[in-house]
Tab-separated table of N, CA and C in Angstrom:
chain	number	residue	atom	x	y	z
A	1	UNK	N	69.449	262.598	-147.291
A	1	UNK	CA	69.779	263.257	-148.294
A	1	UNK	C	70.768	264.197	-148.262
A	2	UNK	N	70.874	265.146	-147.142
A	2	UNK	CA	72.086	265.933	-146.830
A	2	UNK	C	72.733	265.551	-145.611
A	3	UNK	N	74.152	265.332	-145.554
A	3	UNK	CA	74.732	264.676	-144.535
A	3	UNK	C	74.368	265.598	-143.283
A	4	UNK	N	74.411	266.834	-143.201
A	4	UNK	CA	73.911	267.490	-141.877
A	4	UNK	C	72.862	267.185	-141.239
A	5	UNK	N	71.586	266.613	-142.081
A	5	UNK	CA	70.362	266.411	-141.549
A	5	UNK	C	70.610	265.276	-140.498
A	6	UNK	N	71.364	264.255	-140.757
A	6	UNK	CA	71.576	263.261	-139.826
A	6	UNK	C	72.161	263.652	-138.676
A	7	UNK	N	73.007	264.631	-138.694
A	7	UNK	CA	73.915	264.976	-137.495
A	7	UNK	C	72.950	265.968	-136.775
A	8	UNK	N	72.131	266.721	-137.053
A	8	UNK	CA	71.291	267.503	-136.445
A	8	UNK	C	70.161	266.511	-135.763
A	9	UNK	N	69.845	265.493	-136.319
A	9	UNK	CA	68.866	264.805	-135.770
A	9	UNK	C	69.296	263.992	-134.613
A	10	UNK	N	70.678	263.580	-134.528
A	10	UNK	CA	71.157	262.867	-133.434
A	10	UNK	C	71.165	263.860	-132.069
A	11	UNK	N	70.784	263.501	-131.039
A	11	UNK	CA	70.965	264.210	-129.784
A	11	UNK	C	72.375	263.858	-129.198
A	12	UNK	N	73.086	265.182	-129.119
A	12	UNK	CA	74.488	264.805	-128.506
A	12	UNK	C	74.517	264.282	-127.181
A	13	UNK	N	75.654	263.590	-126.758
A	13	UNK	CA	75.685	262.918	-125.604
A	13	UNK	C	76.417	263.856	-124.688
A	14	UNK	N	75.855	263.942	-123.386
A	14	UNK	CA	76.638	264.904	-122.595
A	14	UNK	C	78.020	264.354	-122.148
A	15	UNK	N	78.862	265.336	-122.149
A	15	UNK	CA	80.255	264.867	-121.763
A	15	UNK	C	80.336	264.430	-120.450
A	16	UNK	N	81.234	263.378	-120.260
A	16	UNK	CA	81.383	262.811	-119.106
A	16	UNK	C	82.157	263.665	-118.265
A	17	UNK	N	82.173	263.585	-116.954
A	17	UNK	CA	82.846	264.273	-115.939
A	17	UNK	C	84.356	263.515	-115.697
A	18	UNK	N	85.375	264.076	-115.677
A	18	UNK	CA	86.722	263.480	-115.601
A	18	UNK	C	87.268	263.803	-114.029
A	19	UNK	N	87.192	262.622	-113.184
A	19	UNK	CA	87.873	262.834	-111.826
A	19	UNK	C	89.245	263.406	-111.876
A	20	UNK	N	89.535	264.307	-111.001
A	20	UNK	CA	90.844	264.896	-110.785
A	20	UNK	C	91.636	264.078	-110.119
A	21	UNK	N	93.022	263.984	-110.616
A	21	UNK	CA	93.922	262.848	-109.907
A	21	UNK	C	94.038	263.632	-108.387
A	22	UNK	N	94.367	262.836	-107.497
A	22	UNK	CA	94.564	263.107	-106.100
A	22	UNK	C	93.750	263.691	-105.277
A	23	UNK	N	92.418	264.005	-105.881
A	23	UNK	CA	91.345	264.572	-105.085
A	23	UNK	C	90.595	263.525	-104.063
A	24	UNK	N	90.570	264.123	-103.013
A	24	UNK	CA	89.812	263.151	-101.774
A	24	UNK	C	88.552	263.576	-101.794
A	25	UNK	N	87.320	262.769	-101.916
A	25	UNK	CA	86.011	263.167	-101.797
A	25	UNK	C	85.521	263.618	-100.505
A	26	UNK	N	84.590	264.499	-100.375
A	26	UNK	CA	83.840	264.806	-99.211
A	26	UNK	C	82.565	263.818	-99.062
A	27	UNK	N	82.490	263.622	-97.821
A	27	UNK	CA	81.040	262.925	-97.367
A	27	UNK	C	80.488	263.386	-96.210
A	28	UNK	N	79.251	263.549	-96.261
A	28	UNK	CA	78.344	263.820	-95.225
A	28	UNK	C	76.965	264.156	-95.732
A	29	UNK	N	76.172	264.149	-94.763
A	29	UNK	CA	74.674	264.647	-95.063
A	29	UNK	C	74.086	263.726	-96.096
A	30	UNK	N	74.478	262.549	-96.388
A	30	UNK	CA	73.781	261.516	-97.413
A	30	UNK	C	74.497	262.078	-98.876
A	31	UNK	N	75.463	262.940	-98.702
A	31	UNK	CA	76.006	263.300	-99.983
A	31	UNK	C	77.450	263.015	-100.138
A	32	UNK	N	78.126	262.681	-101.375
A	32	UNK	CA	79.674	262.500	-101.592
A	32	UNK	C	79.878	263.741	-102.549
A	33	UNK	N	80.794	264.479	-102.474
A	33	UNK	CA	81.359	265.435	-103.358
A	33	UNK	C	82.638	264.942	-103.717
A	34	UNK	N	83.026	265.093	-105.222
A	34	UNK	CA	84.220	264.964	-105.839
A	34	UNK	C	84.487	265.753	-106.681
A	35	UNK	N	85.738	266.139	-106.782
A	35	UNK	CA	86.353	267.199	-107.704
A	35	UNK	C	86.572	266.634	-109.004
A	36	UNK	N	85.966	267.205	-110.015
A	36	UNK	CA	86.038	266.623	-111.462
A	36	UNK	C	86.219	267.929	-112.330
A	37	UNK	N	86.691	267.493	-113.825
A	37	UNK	CA	86.735	268.351	-114.864
A	37	UNK	C	85.597	268.129	-115.623
A	38	UNK	N	85.111	268.875	-116.264
A	38	UNK	CA	83.948	268.711	-117.199
A	38	UNK	C	84.502	269.164	-118.800
A	39	UNK	N	84.482	268.386	-119.530
A	39	UNK	CA	84.990	269.032	-120.970
A	39	UNK	C	83.905	269.785	-121.656
A	40	UNK	N	84.405	270.850	-122.184
A	40	UNK	CA	83.398	271.981	-122.966
A	40	UNK	C	84.034	272.271	-124.254
A	41	UNK	N	83.325	272.780	-124.945
A	41	UNK	CA	83.757	273.220	-126.438
A	41	UNK	C	83.595	272.495	-127.313
A	42	UNK	N	83.961	272.662	-128.509
A	42	UNK	CA	83.714	271.891	-129.728
A	42	UNK	C	84.306	270.499	-129.786
A	43	UNK	N	85.380	270.438	-129.192
A	43	UNK	CA	86.118	269.049	-129.263
A	43	UNK	C	86.277	268.636	-127.692
A	44	UNK	N	85.844	269.494	-126.657
A	44	UNK	CA	86.139	269.014	-125.360
A	44	UNK	C	87.373	269.267	-124.710
A	45	UNK	N	88.078	270.200	-125.501
A	45	UNK	CA	89.399	270.618	-125.122
A	45	UNK	C	89.633	271.621	-124.075
A	46	UNK	N	88.436	272.310	-123.772
A	46	UNK	CA	88.604	273.106	-122.426
A	46	UNK	C	87.852	272.471	-121.482
A	47	UNK	N	88.550	272.446	-120.243
A	47	UNK	CA	88.154	271.730	-118.936
A	47	UNK	C	87.563	272.719	-117.971
A	48	UNK	N	86.426	272.460	-117.470
A	48	UNK	CA	85.760	273.379	-116.583
A	48	UNK	C	85.824	272.820	-114.950
A	49	UNK	N	86.382	273.354	-114.039
A	49	UNK	CA	86.523	272.866	-112.820
A	49	UNK	C	85.313	272.630	-112.165
A	50	UNK	N	84.863	271.418	-111.853
A	50	UNK	CA	83.431	271.385	-111.299
A	50	UNK	C	83.623	270.364	-110.054
A	51	UNK	N	82.248	270.212	-109.301
A	51	UNK	CA	82.291	269.389	-108.133
A	51	UNK	C	81.047	268.588	-108.621
A	52	UNK	N	81.289	267.284	-108.379
A	52	UNK	CA	80.062	266.452	-108.690
A	52	UNK	C	79.593	265.973	-107.363
A	53	UNK	N	78.222	266.214	-107.159
A	53	UNK	CA	77.564	265.652	-105.851
A	53	UNK	C	76.815	264.324	-106.299
A	54	UNK	N	76.805	263.529	-105.413
A	54	UNK	CA	76.240	262.282	-105.756
A	54	UNK	C	75.338	261.921	-104.327
A	55	UNK	N	74.103	261.622	-104.436
A	55	UNK	CA	73.276	260.882	-103.458
A	55	UNK	C	72.865	259.372	-103.784
A	56	UNK	N	72.168	258.809	-102.934
A	56	UNK	CA	71.793	257.446	-103.417
A	56	UNK	C	70.922	257.433	-104.797
A	57	UNK	N	70.200	258.458	-105.112
A	57	UNK	CA	69.475	258.422	-106.340
A	57	UNK	C	69.845	259.451	-107.540
A	58	UNK	N	70.791	260.271	-107.258
A	58	UNK	CA	71.304	261.079	-108.497
A	58	UNK	C	72.682	261.582	-108.344
A	59	UNK	N	73.188	262.104	-109.438
A	59	UNK	CA	74.470	262.608	-109.521
A	59	UNK	C	74.296	263.775	-110.501
A	60	UNK	N	74.892	265.022	-109.898
A	60	UNK	CA	74.816	266.442	-110.806
A	60	UNK	C	76.220	266.929	-110.670
A	61	UNK	N	76.545	267.663	-111.562
A	61	UNK	CA	77.872	268.325	-111.540
A	61	UNK	C	77.591	269.786	-111.776
A	62	UNK	N	78.375	270.674	-110.906
A	62	UNK	CA	78.230	272.024	-110.776
A	62	UNK	C	79.535	272.580	-110.778
A	63	UNK	N	79.495	273.881	-111.225
A	63	UNK	CA	80.888	274.568	-111.226
A	63	UNK	C	81.389	274.837	-109.806
A	64	UNK	N	82.583	274.561	-109.715
A	64	UNK	CA	83.219	274.752	-108.380
A	64	UNK	C	83.445	276.373	-108.063
A	65	UNK	N	83.459	277.321	-108.870
A	65	UNK	CA	83.331	278.761	-108.656
A	65	UNK	C	82.009	279.162	-108.365
A	66	UNK	N	80.997	278.571	-108.816
A	66	UNK	CA	79.554	278.824	-108.156
A	66	UNK	C	79.199	278.312	-106.755
A	67	UNK	N	79.712	277.123	-106.670
A	67	UNK	CA	79.666	276.693	-105.288
A	67	UNK	C	80.304	277.505	-104.140
A	68	UNK	N	81.412	278.002	-104.474
A	68	UNK	CA	82.060	278.937	-103.640
A	68	UNK	C	81.214	280.056	-103.585
A	69	UNK	N	80.899	280.685	-104.525
A	69	UNK	CA	79.932	281.954	-104.485
A	69	UNK	C	78.677	281.566	-103.479
A	70	UNK	N	78.062	280.564	-103.534
A	70	UNK	CA	77.038	280.156	-102.788
A	70	UNK	C	77.461	280.154	-101.389
A	71	UNK	N	78.748	279.483	-101.050
A	71	UNK	CA	79.087	279.327	-99.750
A	71	UNK	C	79.339	280.802	-99.224
A	72	UNK	N	79.902	281.655	-100.035
A	72	UNK	CA	80.370	283.141	-99.604
A	72	UNK	C	78.991	283.938	-99.511
A	73	UNK	N	77.798	283.411	-99.930
A	73	UNK	CA	76.624	284.291	-99.739
A	73	UNK	C	76.308	285.276	-100.811
A	74	UNK	N	77.199	285.115	-102.000
A	74	UNK	CA	76.988	286.074	-103.004
A	74	UNK	C	76.023	285.637	-104.056
A	75	UNK	N	75.397	284.438	-103.833
A	75	UNK	CA	74.466	283.828	-104.820
A	75	UNK	C	73.632	282.904	-103.721
A	76	UNK	N	72.489	282.574	-104.210
A	76	UNK	CA	71.620	281.841	-103.433
A	76	UNK	C	71.191	280.416	-103.963
A	77	UNK	N	71.635	280.330	-105.181
A	77	UNK	CA	71.264	278.911	-105.783
A	77	UNK	C	72.326	278.524	-106.869
A	78	UNK	N	72.563	277.382	-107.143
A	78	UNK	CA	73.520	276.757	-107.961
A	78	UNK	C	72.752	275.769	-109.076
A	79	UNK	N	72.792	275.804	-110.314
A	79	UNK	CA	72.147	275.007	-111.210
A	79	UNK	C	73.373	274.182	-111.569
A	80	UNK	N	72.986	272.797	-111.959
A	80	UNK	CA	73.933	271.857	-112.613
A	80	UNK	C	74.350	272.243	-113.923
A	81	UNK	N	75.454	271.513	-114.323
A	81	UNK	CA	76.175	271.688	-115.488
A	81	UNK	C	75.426	270.658	-116.444
A	82	UNK	N	75.622	270.769	-117.779
A	82	UNK	CA	75.374	269.755	-118.598
A	82	UNK	C	73.827	269.295	-118.748
A	83	UNK	N	73.625	268.193	-118.974
A	83	UNK	CA	72.350	267.442	-119.285
A	83	UNK	C	71.917	266.672	-117.861
A	84	UNK	N	72.343	267.308	-116.752
A	84	UNK	CA	71.857	266.789	-115.663
A	84	UNK	C	70.259	267.099	-115.208
A	85	UNK	N	69.654	266.285	-114.280
A	85	UNK	CA	68.531	266.366	-114.211
A	85	UNK	C	68.014	267.723	-113.496
A	86	UNK	N	66.720	267.993	-113.507
A	86	UNK	CA	66.275	269.530	-112.912
A	86	UNK	C	66.590	269.414	-111.449
A	87	UNK	N	67.666	269.859	-111.152
A	87	UNK	CA	68.156	269.652	-109.614
A	87	UNK	C	68.951	271.250	-109.289
A	88	UNK	N	68.642	271.671	-108.261
A	88	UNK	CA	69.641	272.889	-107.656
A	88	UNK	C	69.957	272.838	-106.180
A	89	UNK	N	71.161	273.483	-106.083
A	89	UNK	CA	71.636	273.522	-104.675
A	89	UNK	C	71.413	274.955	-104.135
A	90	UNK	N	70.758	275.162	-102.980
A	90	UNK	CA	70.266	276.300	-102.713
A	90	UNK	C	70.448	276.534	-100.995
A	91	UNK	N	70.475	277.818	-100.684
A	91	UNK	CA	70.628	278.139	-99.187
A	91	UNK	C	69.304	278.627	-98.576
A	92	UNK	N	69.052	278.723	-97.507
A	92	UNK	CA	67.904	279.128	-96.843
A	92	UNK	C	67.703	280.693	-97.041
A	93	UNK	N	68.999	281.340	-96.827
A	93	UNK	CA	68.888	282.671	-96.934
A	93	UNK	C	68.300	283.290	-98.145
A	94	UNK	N	68.732	282.687	-99.379
A	94	UNK	CA	68.278	282.916	-100.750
A	94	UNK	C	66.795	282.635	-100.933
A	95	UNK	N	66.165	281.706	-100.346
A	95	UNK	CA	64.719	281.445	-100.343
A	95	UNK	C	64.031	282.478	-99.446
A	96	UNK	N	64.666	282.851	-98.216
A	96	UNK	CA	63.873	283.954	-97.523
A	96	UNK	C	64.007	285.092	-98.278
A	97	UNK	N	64.912	285.586	-98.822
A	97	UNK	CA	65.061	286.714	-99.417
A	97	UNK	C	64.275	286.818	-100.650
A	98	UNK	N	63.975	285.884	-101.435
A	98	UNK	CA	63.061	285.946	-102.613
A	98	UNK	C	61.668	285.804	-101.944
A	99	UNK	N	61.426	285.132	-100.972
A	99	UNK	CA	60.017	285.381	-100.348
A	99	UNK	C	59.734	286.836	-99.890
A	100	UNK	N	60.680	287.650	-99.269
A	100	UNK	CA	60.560	289.001	-98.921
A	100	UNK	C	60.613	289.749	-100.122
A	101	UNK	N	60.961	289.354	-101.215
A	101	UNK	CA	60.727	290.237	-102.281
A	101	UNK	C	59.599	289.960	-103.223
A	102	UNK	N	58.752	289.149	-102.542
A	102	UNK	CA	57.516	288.822	-103.256
A	102	UNK	C	57.596	287.797	-104.300
A	103	UNK	N	58.675	286.853	-104.344
A	103	UNK	CA	58.881	285.860	-105.331
A	103	UNK	C	59.136	284.460	-104.453
A	104	UNK	N	58.128	284.344	-103.767
A	104	UNK	CA	58.116	283.093	-102.838
A	104	UNK	C	58.214	281.726	-103.800
A	105	UNK	N	59.115	280.966	-103.477
A	105	UNK	CA	59.397	279.609	-104.131
A	105	UNK	C	58.758	278.422	-103.310
A	106	UNK	N	58.679	277.327	-104.169
A	106	UNK	CA	58.069	276.096	-103.487
A	106	UNK	C	59.162	275.546	-102.330
A	107	UNK	N	60.370	275.937	-102.674
A	107	UNK	CA	61.613	275.451	-101.970
A	107	UNK	C	61.632	276.090	-100.451
A	108	UNK	N	60.726	277.309	-100.315
A	108	UNK	CA	60.656	277.924	-99.183
A	108	UNK	C	59.794	276.984	-98.175
A	109	UNK	N	58.923	276.306	-98.478
A	109	UNK	CA	58.271	275.516	-97.509
A	109	UNK	C	59.021	274.353	-96.955
A	110	UNK	N	60.206	274.097	-97.651
A	110	UNK	CA	61.113	273.040	-97.082
A	110	UNK	C	62.206	273.645	-96.360
A	111	UNK	N	62.635	274.771	-97.024
A	111	UNK	CA	63.782	275.538	-96.275
A	111	UNK	C	63.372	276.099	-94.901
A	112	UNK	N	62.107	276.350	-94.644
A	112	UNK	CA	61.540	276.982	-93.545
A	112	UNK	C	62.001	276.053	-92.241
A	113	UNK	N	61.864	274.913	-92.437
A	113	UNK	CA	62.129	273.834	-91.433
A	113	UNK	C	63.595	273.435	-91.164
A	114	UNK	N	64.537	274.033	-91.938
A	114	UNK	CA	65.882	273.761	-91.702
A	114	UNK	C	66.639	274.972	-90.984
A	115	UNK	N	67.807	274.741	-90.627
A	115	UNK	CA	68.533	275.956	-89.906
A	115	UNK	C	68.747	276.880	-91.047
A	116	UNK	N	69.053	278.069	-90.495
A	116	UNK	CA	69.559	279.370	-91.574
A	116	UNK	C	70.791	279.157	-92.248
A	117	UNK	N	71.705	278.223	-91.787
A	117	UNK	CA	72.976	277.971	-92.584
A	117	UNK	C	72.871	276.723	-93.587
A	118	UNK	N	71.564	276.267	-93.538
A	118	UNK	CA	71.328	274.852	-94.242
A	118	UNK	C	71.675	275.129	-95.780
A	119	UNK	N	71.973	274.063	-96.644
A	119	UNK	CA	72.077	274.116	-97.854
A	119	UNK	C	71.404	272.889	-98.263
A	120	UNK	N	70.639	272.846	-99.268
A	120	UNK	CA	69.666	271.825	-99.665
A	120	UNK	C	69.811	271.620	-101.242
A	121	UNK	N	69.793	270.150	-101.560
A	121	UNK	CA	69.829	269.711	-102.867
A	121	UNK	C	68.318	269.550	-103.437
A	122	UNK	N	67.867	270.242	-103.921
A	122	UNK	CA	66.379	270.258	-104.288
A	122	UNK	C	66.054	269.622	-105.695
A	123	UNK	N	65.054	268.872	-105.948
A	123	UNK	CA	64.680	268.037	-107.108
A	123	UNK	C	63.433	268.788	-107.645
A	124	UNK	N	63.325	269.392	-108.863
A	124	UNK	CA	62.246	269.946	-109.576
A	124	UNK	C	61.224	268.928	-110.012
A	125	UNK	N	60.147	268.854	-109.828
A	125	UNK	CA	59.106	269.790	-109.117
A	125	UNK	C	59.570	269.712	-107.666
A	126	UNK	N	59.498	270.807	-106.815
A	126	UNK	CA	59.899	270.909	-105.481
A	126	UNK	C	58.581	270.337	-104.710
A	127	UNK	N	58.020	269.531	-104.859
A	127	UNK	CA	56.789	269.020	-104.122
A	127	UNK	C	57.330	268.007	-103.140
A	128	UNK	N	58.416	267.312	-103.519
A	128	UNK	CA	58.920	266.208	-102.440
A	128	UNK	C	60.036	266.907	-101.630
A	129	UNK	N	60.528	266.298	-100.505
A	129	UNK	CA	61.470	266.985	-99.704
A	129	UNK	C	62.954	266.775	-100.615
A	130	UNK	N	63.780	267.670	-100.022
A	130	UNK	CA	65.129	267.674	-100.808
A	130	UNK	C	65.734	266.458	-100.734
A	131	UNK	N	66.554	266.104	-101.833
A	131	UNK	CA	67.396	264.958	-102.123
A	131	UNK	C	68.319	265.026	-100.915
A	132	UNK	N	68.876	266.037	-100.653
A	132	UNK	CA	69.818	266.110	-99.386
A	132	UNK	C	69.995	267.467	-98.647
A	133	UNK	N	70.195	267.388	-97.314
A	133	UNK	CA	70.161	268.571	-96.702
A	133	UNK	C	71.569	268.775	-96.011
A	134	UNK	N	72.273	269.660	-95.939
A	134	UNK	CA	73.561	269.955	-95.253
A	134	UNK	C	73.130	271.182	-94.359
A	135	UNK	N	73.610	270.894	-92.956
A	135	UNK	CA	73.446	272.092	-91.968
A	135	UNK	C	74.663	271.854	-90.876
A	136	UNK	N	75.059	272.939	-90.223
A	136	UNK	CA	75.801	272.894	-89.213
A	136	UNK	C	77.276	272.466	-89.703
A	137	UNK	N	77.622	271.353	-88.718
A	137	UNK	CA	79.087	270.800	-88.999
A	137	UNK	C	79.286	270.289	-90.560
A	138	UNK	N	78.294	269.988	-91.035
A	138	UNK	CA	78.417	269.278	-92.423
A	138	UNK	C	78.627	270.602	-93.502
A	139	UNK	N	77.942	271.475	-93.341
A	139	UNK	CA	78.095	272.780	-94.194
A	139	UNK	C	79.512	273.347	-93.929
A	140	UNK	N	80.065	273.409	-92.617
A	140	UNK	CA	81.184	273.839	-92.313
A	140	UNK	C	82.380	272.918	-93.151
A	141	UNK	N	82.399	271.581	-92.815
A	141	UNK	CA	83.269	270.727	-93.296
A	141	UNK	C	83.181	270.783	-94.665
A	142	UNK	N	82.002	270.733	-95.630
A	142	UNK	CA	81.821	270.904	-97.037
A	142	UNK	C	82.513	272.100	-97.413
A	143	UNK	N	82.332	273.159	-96.751
A	143	UNK	CA	82.954	274.544	-97.226
A	143	UNK	C	84.613	274.496	-96.967
A	144	UNK	N	84.835	273.938	-95.906
A	144	UNK	CA	86.334	273.824	-95.971
A	144	UNK	C	86.968	272.871	-96.953
A	145	UNK	N	86.434	271.793	-97.240
A	145	UNK	CA	86.767	270.921	-98.329
A	145	UNK	C	86.897	271.583	-99.725
A	146	UNK	N	85.810	272.501	-100.006
A	146	UNK	CA	85.580	273.047	-101.201
A	146	UNK	C	86.620	274.358	-101.405
A	147	UNK	N	86.844	274.920	-100.299
A	147	UNK	CA	87.819	276.001	-100.414
A	147	UNK	C	89.370	275.373	-100.582
A	148	UNK	N	89.631	274.287	-100.172
A	148	UNK	CA	90.917	273.692	-100.372
A	148	UNK	C	91.005	273.264	-101.972
A	149	UNK	N	90.255	273.174	-102.632
A	149	UNK	CA	90.412	272.652	-104.061
A	149	UNK	C	91.060	273.771	-104.880
A	150	UNK	N	91.986	273.137	-105.686
A	150	UNK	CA	92.591	274.172	-106.621
A	150	UNK	C	91.592	274.944	-107.456
A	151	UNK	N	91.955	276.224	-107.617
A	151	UNK	CA	91.131	277.024	-108.435
A	151	UNK	C	91.466	276.905	-109.944
């Protein structure tokens, strides 16, 4: 009857990530990281600088700036952008801090077995092992790669 009812009933498609030209992907620990732009806004005119993490089972897109904050220790968890599955990238320090503050998470049982410098790509519900775990040299090379990307 009214034209806007059809528009509201249709679920919008999530915007597709656009790979950046000249970007060299990072690979390690069962992950591939690619530098991408994610269109945002009404017409997709605004581009957000992101990193797309891919495993054999899933692909998620996360803000580049938030990944840098995670690597610098300013935050302990990064959520994906858009309509990605329930996945998050976290560090062991943040999980331990939450447990100490009385807010233990299910991720803690997995992070307890990894080195303190580990980053884990966790899938919700957190009843299964992480989708990917980076530690040691993998975290160092991922960090170097992410810091070289244009801001």
